[in-house]
Amino acid sequence: MNICIIGAGYVGLTTAAVLAELGHEVCCVDQNKQKIEQLNNKHIPIYEPGLQELIHQNEQRLTFTDSFDEAMKNSVIIICVGTPSWADGSTDLRYIQSVIDDLSSRIDSYKTIITKSTVPPGTNEWMYTRLLEKGVPTHLFDIVANPEFLREGSAISDMLHADKIVVGLRHGDNRSLPVIQAMYSNIDAPYIVTSLNGAEMIKYASNAFLAMKISFINEIARICDAFGVNVNDVAKGIGCDPRIGSHFLQAGLGYGGSCFPKDVKSLERTARSRHIEPHLLQAVQLVNDSQIDVYIHKLQRALDDLPQRTVAVLGIAFKPNTDDTRDSPAERFIRQLSQTGCLIHAYDPKATLSNDHRPNVVQTKTIHEAIDGADAIVVATDWTEFQQLDWAEVKKQMNGTFVLDARNCLKRKEIEQCGLHYIGVGSG
Ligand SMILES: NC(=O)C1=CN([C@@H]2O[C@H](COP(=O)(O)OP(=O)(O)OC[C@H]3O[C@@H](n4cnc5c(N)ncnc54)[C@H](O)[C@@H]3O)[C@@H](O)[C@H]2O)C=CC1
Ligand SMILES: O=C(O)[C@H]1O[C@H](OP(=O)(O)OP(=O)(O)OC[C@H]2O[C@@H](n3ccc(=O)[nH]c3=O)[C@H](O)[C@@H]2O)[C@H](O)[C@@H](O)[C@@H]1O
């Protein structure tokens, strides 16, 4: 099958590599010329485990271009452009709009247009109408909603071993499903076939539910703290019940990344646009927004004279195994902590600090430089590297003794046995 992917970001590049691996001819188009140049020079602009290798293994079936005309030689088009938030929380659909306008003047043979970008209910219907208004006849296209559920850091495996394939179709569309089934023929996953709006809602409800689980366990962690209870025991205890499930109950700094914060906000706006008061979605965000304060207060209580201190913050990315810092809780923490005036040594194995930080924040090249002379260490992203630290060695390099585990990922006993003070939330 010949497939064109529009948008060479995290989702577009992973989709391109996986579909090429499944044997399809894939052309990836992006308006960012610099990105395309890098890709054509065998440089992958993002860090995603296994992606570089998969792209190189399949290079005979993969092309990268900034030309829409080149891309339009394919009959299947998958839209993977970004859908960020406006300041009021609603979804900025300008990239989607511009793709539809670019496509409309170039469709001269039948195309299946598949939307993988996360878009609010009603968007795919709007795309269909827009193409008609632009004069594209109905027999030349179909619009399909096929939301993506991959996670950064395990994107390839998530796509190859998807737990479901969600397909939203327009009423009466009997051409698209066989196309989608042929495209994913080597992926063994159940199909959920629904309407366009239905597929869009599944994506938002899924992200909102996962965000809700995180805020729930973070609120429980605060209560655990007050009673000297270990929240990990609680997560394990409730997670054994299959009706609750053990996933996404890791307490910590809160959820971040390019999707949960924007998608929960967008769903809140969608509800309000139909005069529905989204109480639960608001509460989920309220807990998440105040989660950084909980840890800053802990540090303030542990370290007297915080403005005169040096704090090593380990982790900048929004989660481990990625270089992505979009809406990263670790960066939010660094920004808020820097306002106290203390010196911050930030370190991350892959991610780079954004350049809007204060002069009292420096990114170190190595973890040892970060720890050297620190009065306290804060683990802000749960990279395995931080969980495997030799705490006896760490103690020798530090000036102080406090370790704030803001991801609930360290072994308390091990740290305390080395003479360090462990601080956690909901850690008993
Ligand atoms: N990042 C993730 O883990 C996931 C993201 N999603 C959704 O997928 C969509 C894409 O997300 P990411 O890949 O993270 O975004 P991204 O920002 O990494 O990539 C988007 C790409 O689209 C390109 N682009 C924008 N307008 C274009 C146009 N008119 N023509 C050609 N290229 C254009 C940009 O230059 C950029 O390279 C979003 O809607 C997101 O919510 C869904 C599941 C997972
Ligand atoms: O729509 C999207 O973009 C994607 O959003 C999330 O994937 P992702 O953002 O890559 O990462 P997650 O692993 O879900 O983590 C999101 C945030 O929640 C935090 N988190 C996650 C799990 C947990 O138990 N506790 C917790 O605090 C992480 O540290 C991170 O900041 C979803 O898991 C994907 O299914 C979805 O496709």
PDB file of N, CA, C and O and ligand atoms in Angstrom, residues 6-12 29-32 35 68 80-83 95 98-99 102 116-119 148-152 203 258-259 262-263 324 326, ligand 1:
ATOM      1  N   ILE A   6       1.230  13.092   6.928  1.00  0.00           N
ATOM      2  CA  ILE A   6       1.448  14.541   7.014  1.00  0.00           C
ATOM      3  C   ILE A   6       1.770  14.901   8.464  1.00  0.00           C
ATOM      4  O   ILE A   6       0.945  14.710   9.359  1.00  0.00           O
ATOM      5  N   GLY A   7       2.980  15.419   8.683  1.00  0.00           N
ATOM      6  CA  GLY A   7       3.434  15.765  10.041  1.00  0.00           C
ATOM      7  C   GLY A   7       4.455  14.741  10.524  1.00  0.00           C
ATOM      8  O   GLY A   7       4.093  13.610  10.836  1.00  0.00           O
ATOM      9  N   ALA A   8       5.730  15.142  10.533  1.00  0.00           N
ATOM     10  CA  ALA A   8       6.801  14.206  10.932  1.00  0.00           C
ATOM     11  C   ALA A   8       7.225  14.467  12.372  1.00  0.00           C
ATOM     12  O   ALA A   8       8.391  14.729  12.649  1.00  0.00           O
ATOM     13  N   GLY A   9       6.254  14.405  13.307  1.00  0.00           N
ATOM     14  CA  GLY A   9       6.576  14.575  14.728  1.00  0.00           C
ATOM     15  C   GLY A   9       6.641  13.212  15.405  1.00  0.00           C
ATOM     16  O   GLY A   9       6.910  12.201  14.758  1.00  0.00           O
ATOM     17  N   TYR A  10       6.379  13.176  16.713  1.00  0.00           N
ATOM     18  CA  TYR A  10       6.442  11.921  17.471  1.00  0.00           C
ATOM     19  C   TYR A  10       5.493  10.878  16.861  1.00  0.00           C
ATOM     20  O   TYR A  10       5.874   9.738  16.635  1.00  0.00           O
ATOM     21  N   VAL A  11       4.262  11.297  16.593  1.00  0.00           N
ATOM     22  CA  VAL A  11       3.273  10.344  16.084  1.00  0.00           C
ATOM     23  C   VAL A  11       3.532  10.026  14.612  1.00  0.00           C
ATOM     24  O   VAL A  11       3.530   8.857  14.206  1.00  0.00           O
ATOM     25  N   GLY A  12       3.795  11.068  13.805  1.00  0.00           N
ATOM     26  CA  GLY A  12       3.994  10.873  12.367  1.00  0.00           C
ATOM     27  C   GLY A  12       5.193   9.978  12.074  1.00  0.00           C
ATOM     28  O   GLY A  12       5.101   9.044  11.262  1.00  0.00           O
ATOM     29  N   VAL A  29       5.491  13.793   4.850  1.00  0.00           N
ATOM     30  CA  VAL A  29       5.644  15.197   4.441  1.00  0.00           C
ATOM     31  C   VAL A  29       5.513  16.107   5.662  1.00  0.00           C
ATOM     32  O   VAL A  29       4.672  15.879   6.526  1.00  0.00           O
ATOM     33  N   ASP A  30       6.388  17.100   5.719  1.00  0.00           N
ATOM     34  CA  ASP A  30       6.319  18.079   6.807  1.00  0.00           C
ATOM     35  C   ASP A  30       6.656  19.446   6.237  1.00  0.00           C
ATOM     36  O   ASP A  30       7.519  19.571   5.359  1.00  0.00           O
ATOM     37  N   GLN A  31       5.981  20.471   6.780  1.00  0.00           N
ATOM     38  CA  GLN A  31       6.238  21.827   6.280  1.00  0.00           C
ATOM     39  C   GLN A  31       7.567  22.380   6.806  1.00  0.00           C
ATOM     40  O   GLN A  31       8.064  23.376   6.303  1.00  0.00           O
ATOM     41  N   ASN A  32       8.112  21.732   7.823  1.00  0.00           N
ATOM     42  CA  ASN A  32       9.370  22.172   8.421  1.00  0.00           C
ATOM     43  C   ASN A  32      10.542  21.630   7.589  1.00  0.00           C
ATOM     44  O   ASN A  32      10.941  20.471   7.709  1.00  0.00           O
ATOM     45  N   LYS A  35      13.554  20.030   9.326  1.00  0.00           N
ATOM     46  CA  LYS A  35      13.293  18.673   9.818  1.00  0.00           C
ATOM     47  C   LYS A  35      13.457  17.657   8.686  1.00  0.00           C
ATOM     48  O   LYS A  35      14.065  16.604   8.844  1.00  0.00           O
ATOM     49  N   PHE A  68       3.964  18.813  -0.890  1.00  0.00           N
ATOM     50  CA  PHE A  68       2.643  18.201  -0.847  1.00  0.00           C
ATOM     51  C   PHE A  68       2.329  17.477  -2.155  1.00  0.00           C
ATOM     52  O   PHE A  68       1.671  16.446  -2.158  1.00  0.00           O
ATOM     53  N   CYS A  80      -1.107  13.724  10.879  1.00  0.00           N
ATOM     54  CA  CYS A  80      -0.490  13.601  12.221  1.00  0.00           C
ATOM     55  C   CYS A  80       0.063  14.949  12.680  1.00  0.00           C
ATOM     56  O   CYS A  80       1.077  14.993  13.379  1.00  0.00           O
ATOM     57  N   VAL A  81      -0.564  16.050  12.294  1.00  0.00           N
ATOM     58  CA  VAL A  81      -0.033  17.361  12.690  1.00  0.00           C
ATOM     59  C   VAL A  81      -0.449  17.667  14.135  1.00  0.00           C
ATOM     60  O   VAL A  81      -1.358  17.039  14.680  1.00  0.00           O
ATOM     61  N   GLY A  82       0.216  18.641  14.735  1.00  0.00           N
ATOM     62  CA  GLY A  82      -0.060  18.990  16.125  1.00  0.00           C
ATOM     63  C   GLY A  82      -1.423  19.660  16.298  1.00  0.00           C
ATOM     64  O   GLY A  82      -1.946  20.292  15.377  1.00  0.00           O
ATOM     65  N   THR A  83      -1.989  19.494  17.502  1.00  0.00           N
ATOM     66  CA  THR A  83      -3.260  20.157  17.849  1.00  0.00           C
ATOM     67  C   THR A  83      -3.102  20.775  19.239  1.00  0.00           C
ATOM     68  O   THR A  83      -3.670  20.269  20.214  1.00  0.00           O
ATOM     69  N   TYR A  95      -3.436  23.963  12.255  1.00  0.00           N
ATOM     70  CA  TYR A  95      -2.617  23.061  11.422  1.00  0.00           C
ATOM     71  C   TYR A  95      -3.503  22.090  10.639  1.00  0.00           C
ATOM     72  O   TYR A  95      -3.250  21.786   9.480  1.00  0.00           O
ATOM     73  N   SER A  98      -5.100  24.023   7.828  1.00  0.00           N
ATOM     74  CA  SER A  98      -4.188  24.317   6.714  1.00  0.00           C
ATOM     75  C   SER A  98      -3.906  23.046   5.897  1.00  0.00           C
ATOM     76  O   SER A  98      -3.790  23.108   4.667  1.00  0.00           O
ATOM     77  N   VAL A  99      -3.879  21.888   6.551  1.00  0.00           N
ATOM     78  CA  VAL A  99      -3.677  20.640   5.795  1.00  0.00           C
ATOM     79  C   VAL A  99      -4.880  20.403   4.872  1.00  0.00           C
ATOM     80  O   VAL A  99      -4.714  20.080   3.689  1.00  0.00           O
ATOM     81  N   ASP A 102      -4.666  22.661   1.965  1.00  0.00           N
ATOM     82  CA  ASP A 102      -3.610  22.218   1.040  1.00  0.00           C
ATOM     83  C   ASP A 102      -4.067  21.001   0.229  1.00  0.00           C
ATOM     84  O   ASP A 102      -3.778  20.887  -0.961  1.00  0.00           O
ATOM     85  N   LYS A 116      -5.186  11.024  12.522  1.00  0.00           N
ATOM     86  CA  LYS A 116      -4.579  10.430  13.723  1.00  0.00           C
ATOM     87  C   LYS A 116      -4.383  11.494  14.806  1.00  0.00           C
ATOM     88  O   LYS A 116      -4.311  11.173  15.986  1.00  0.00           O
ATOM     89  N   SER A 117      -4.279  12.749  14.397  1.00  0.00           N
ATOM     90  CA  SER A 117      -4.155  13.823  15.385  1.00  0.00           C
ATOM     91  C   SER A 117      -5.355  13.758  16.319  1.00  0.00           C
ATOM     92  O   SER A 117      -6.447  13.351  15.919  1.00  0.00           O
ATOM     93  N   THR A 118      -5.143  14.195  17.575  1.00  0.00           N
ATOM     94  CA  THR A 118      -6.250  14.228  18.546  1.00  0.00           C
ATOM     95  C   THR A 118      -7.065  15.495  18.294  1.00  0.00           C
ATOM     96  O   THR A 118      -6.544  16.607  18.433  1.00  0.00           O
ATOM     97  N   VAL A 119      -8.327  15.323  17.912  1.00  0.00           N
ATOM     98  CA  VAL A 119      -9.165  16.497  17.588  1.00  0.00           C
ATOM     99  C   VAL A 119     -10.514  16.400  18.302  1.00  0.00           C
ATOM    100  O   VAL A 119     -11.063  15.306  18.455  1.00  0.00           O
ATOM    101  N   GLU A 148      -4.791   7.916  17.861  1.00  0.00           N
ATOM    102  CA  GLU A 148      -3.591   7.173  18.239  1.00  0.00           C
ATOM    103  C   GLU A 148      -3.465   7.121  19.769  1.00  0.00           C
ATOM    104  O   GLU A 148      -3.728   8.109  20.439  1.00  0.00           O
ATOM    105  N   PHE A 149      -3.022   5.952  20.290  1.00  0.00           N
ATOM    106  CA  PHE A 149      -2.940   5.777  21.746  1.00  0.00           C
ATOM    107  C   PHE A 149      -1.522   5.482  22.232  1.00  0.00           C
ATOM    108  O   PHE A 149      -1.335   5.058  23.362  1.00  0.00           O
ATOM    109  N   LEU A 150      -0.514   5.710  21.351  1.00  0.00           N
ATOM    110  CA  LEU A 150       0.863   5.393  21.774  1.00  0.00           C
ATOM    111  C   LEU A 150       1.327   6.312  22.893  1.00  0.00           C
ATOM    112  O   LEU A 150       0.813   7.420  23.077  1.00  0.00           O
ATOM    113  N   ARG A 151       2.300   5.815  23.662  1.00  0.00           N
ATOM    114  CA  ARG A 151       2.949   6.639  24.680  1.00  0.00           C
ATOM    115  C   ARG A 151       4.363   6.940  24.224  1.00  0.00           C
ATOM    116  O   ARG A 151       5.013   6.065  23.623  1.00  0.00           O
ATOM    117  N   GLU A 152       4.852   8.124  24.494  1.00  0.00           N
ATOM    118  CA  GLU A 152       6.252   8.417  24.202  1.00  0.00           C
ATOM    119  C   GLU A 152       7.105   7.525  25.098  1.00  0.00           C
ATOM    120  O   GLU A 152       6.742   7.234  26.231  1.00  0.00           O
ATOM    121  N   LYS A 203     -10.925   8.917  22.285  1.00  0.00           N
ATOM    122  CA  LYS A 203      -9.560   9.401  22.536  1.00  0.00           C
ATOM    123  C   LYS A 203      -9.517  10.341  23.751  1.00  0.00           C
ATOM    124  O   LYS A 203      -8.685  10.204  24.647  1.00  0.00           O
ATOM    125  N   SER A 258       2.803  16.514  26.281  1.00  0.00           N
ATOM    126  CA  SER A 258       2.118  17.317  25.264  1.00  0.00           C
ATOM    127  C   SER A 258       0.651  16.967  25.155  1.00  0.00           C
ATOM    128  O   SER A 258      -0.068  17.599  24.394  1.00  0.00           O
ATOM    129  N   CYS A 259       0.182  15.946  25.884  1.00  0.00           N
ATOM    130  CA  CYS A 259      -1.203  15.526  25.643  1.00  0.00           C
ATOM    131  C   CYS A 259      -2.155  15.593  26.831  1.00  0.00           C
ATOM    132  O   CYS A 259      -3.202  16.217  26.715  1.00  0.00           O
ATOM    133  N   LYS A 262      -3.270  19.227  27.795  1.00  0.00           N
ATOM    134  CA  LYS A 262      -4.057  19.910  26.749  1.00  0.00           C
ATOM    135  C   LYS A 262      -5.376  19.188  26.474  1.00  0.00           C
ATOM    136  O   LYS A 262      -6.400  19.817  26.244  1.00  0.00           O
ATOM    137  N   ASP A 263      -5.364  17.857  26.540  1.00  0.00           N
ATOM    138  CA  ASP A 263      -6.578  17.118  26.193  1.00  0.00           C
ATOM    139  C   ASP A 263      -7.641  17.213  27.293  1.00  0.00           C
ATOM    140  O   ASP A 263      -8.835  17.292  27.001  1.00  0.00           O
ATOM    141  N   ASP A 324      11.399  14.807  25.503  1.00  0.00           N
ATOM    142  CA  ASP A 324      10.295  15.759  25.391  1.00  0.00           C
ATOM    143  C   ASP A 324      10.102  16.528  26.708  1.00  0.00           C
ATOM    144  O   ASP A 324       9.947  15.921  27.770  1.00  0.00           O
ATOM    145  N   ARG A 326       7.738  19.130  26.794  1.00  0.00           N
ATOM    146  CA  ARG A 326       6.500  19.891  26.672  1.00  0.00           C
ATOM    147  C   ARG A 326       5.657  19.703  27.939  1.00  0.00           C
ATOM    148  O   ARG A 326       5.369  18.586  28.336  1.00  0.00           O
TER     149      ARG A 326
HETATM  150  N1  LIG B   1       3.056  12.757  21.207  1.00  0.00           N
HETATM  151  C1  LIG B   1       2.285  11.739  21.551  1.00  0.00           C
HETATM  152  O1  LIG B   1       2.696  10.883  22.350  1.00  0.00           O
HETATM  153  C2  LIG B   1       0.915  11.585  20.988  1.00  0.00           C
HETATM  154  C3  LIG B   1       0.304  12.597  20.270  1.00  0.00           C
HETATM  155  N2  LIG B   1      -0.969  12.441  19.777  1.00  0.00           N
HETATM  156  C4  LIG B   1      -1.579  13.501  18.974  1.00  0.00           C
HETATM  157  O2  LIG B   1      -0.969  13.463  17.682  1.00  0.00           O
HETATM  158  C5  LIG B   1      -0.837  14.777  17.139  1.00  0.00           C
HETATM  159  C6  LIG B   1       0.622  15.062  16.801  1.00  0.00           C
HETATM  160  O3  LIG B   1       1.376  15.038  17.977  1.00  0.00           O
HETATM  161  P1  LIG B   1       2.982  15.032  17.947  1.00  0.00           P
HETATM  162  O4  LIG B   1       3.459  14.048  16.948  1.00  0.00           O
HETATM  163  O5  LIG B   1       3.415  14.924  19.355  1.00  0.00           O
HETATM  164  O6  LIG B   1       3.256  16.516  17.396  1.00  0.00           O
HETATM  165  P2  LIG B   1       4.634  17.163  16.919  1.00  0.00           P
HETATM  166  O7  LIG B   1       4.543  18.602  17.236  1.00  0.00           O
HETATM  167  O8  LIG B   1       5.777  16.350  17.420  1.00  0.00           O
HETATM  168  O9  LIG B   1       4.603  16.989  15.322  1.00  0.00           O
HETATM  169  C7  LIG B   1       3.701  17.643  14.485  1.00  0.00           C
HETATM  170  C8  LIG B   1       4.383  17.882  13.131  1.00  0.00           C
HETATM  171  O10 LIG B   1       3.424  18.383  12.196  1.00  0.00           O
HETATM  172  C9  LIG B   1       4.081  19.314  11.339  1.00  0.00           C
HETATM  173  N3  LIG B   1       3.073  20.156  10.671  1.00  0.00           N
HETATM  174  C10 LIG B   1       2.266  21.088  11.222  1.00  0.00           C
HETATM  175  N4  LIG B   1       1.464  21.636  10.277  1.00  0.00           N
HETATM  176  C11 LIG B   1       1.762  21.029   9.113  1.00  0.00           C
HETATM  177  C12 LIG B   1       1.271  21.149   7.771  1.00  0.00           C
HETATM  178  N5  LIG B   1       0.285  22.006   7.488  1.00  0.00           N
HETATM  179  N6  LIG B   1       1.812  20.371   6.822  1.00  0.00           N
HETATM  180  C13 LIG B   1       2.810  19.510   7.120  1.00  0.00           C
HETATM  181  N7  LIG B   1       3.308  19.345   8.355  1.00  0.00           N
HETATM  182  C14 LIG B   1       2.790  20.080   9.344  1.00  0.00           C
HETATM  183  C15 LIG B   1       5.004  20.069  12.274  1.00  0.00           C
HETATM  184  O11 LIG B   1       6.042  20.721  11.566  1.00  0.00           O
HETATM  185  C16 LIG B   1       5.512  18.925  13.182  1.00  0.00           C
HETATM  186  O12 LIG B   1       6.712  18.369  12.671  1.00  0.00           O
HETATM  187  C17 LIG B   1      -1.453  15.703  18.187  1.00  0.00           C
HETATM  188  O13 LIG B   1      -2.796  15.912  17.871  1.00  0.00           O
HETATM  189  C18 LIG B   1      -1.342  14.908  19.478  1.00  0.00           C
HETATM  190  O14 LIG B   1      -2.327  15.284  20.411  1.00  0.00           O
HETATM  191  C19 LIG B   1      -1.668  11.287  19.945  1.00  0.00           C
HETATM  192  C20 LIG B   1      -1.114  10.237  20.631  1.00  0.00           C
HETATM  193  C21 LIG B   1       0.222  10.290  21.201  1.00  0.00           C
END
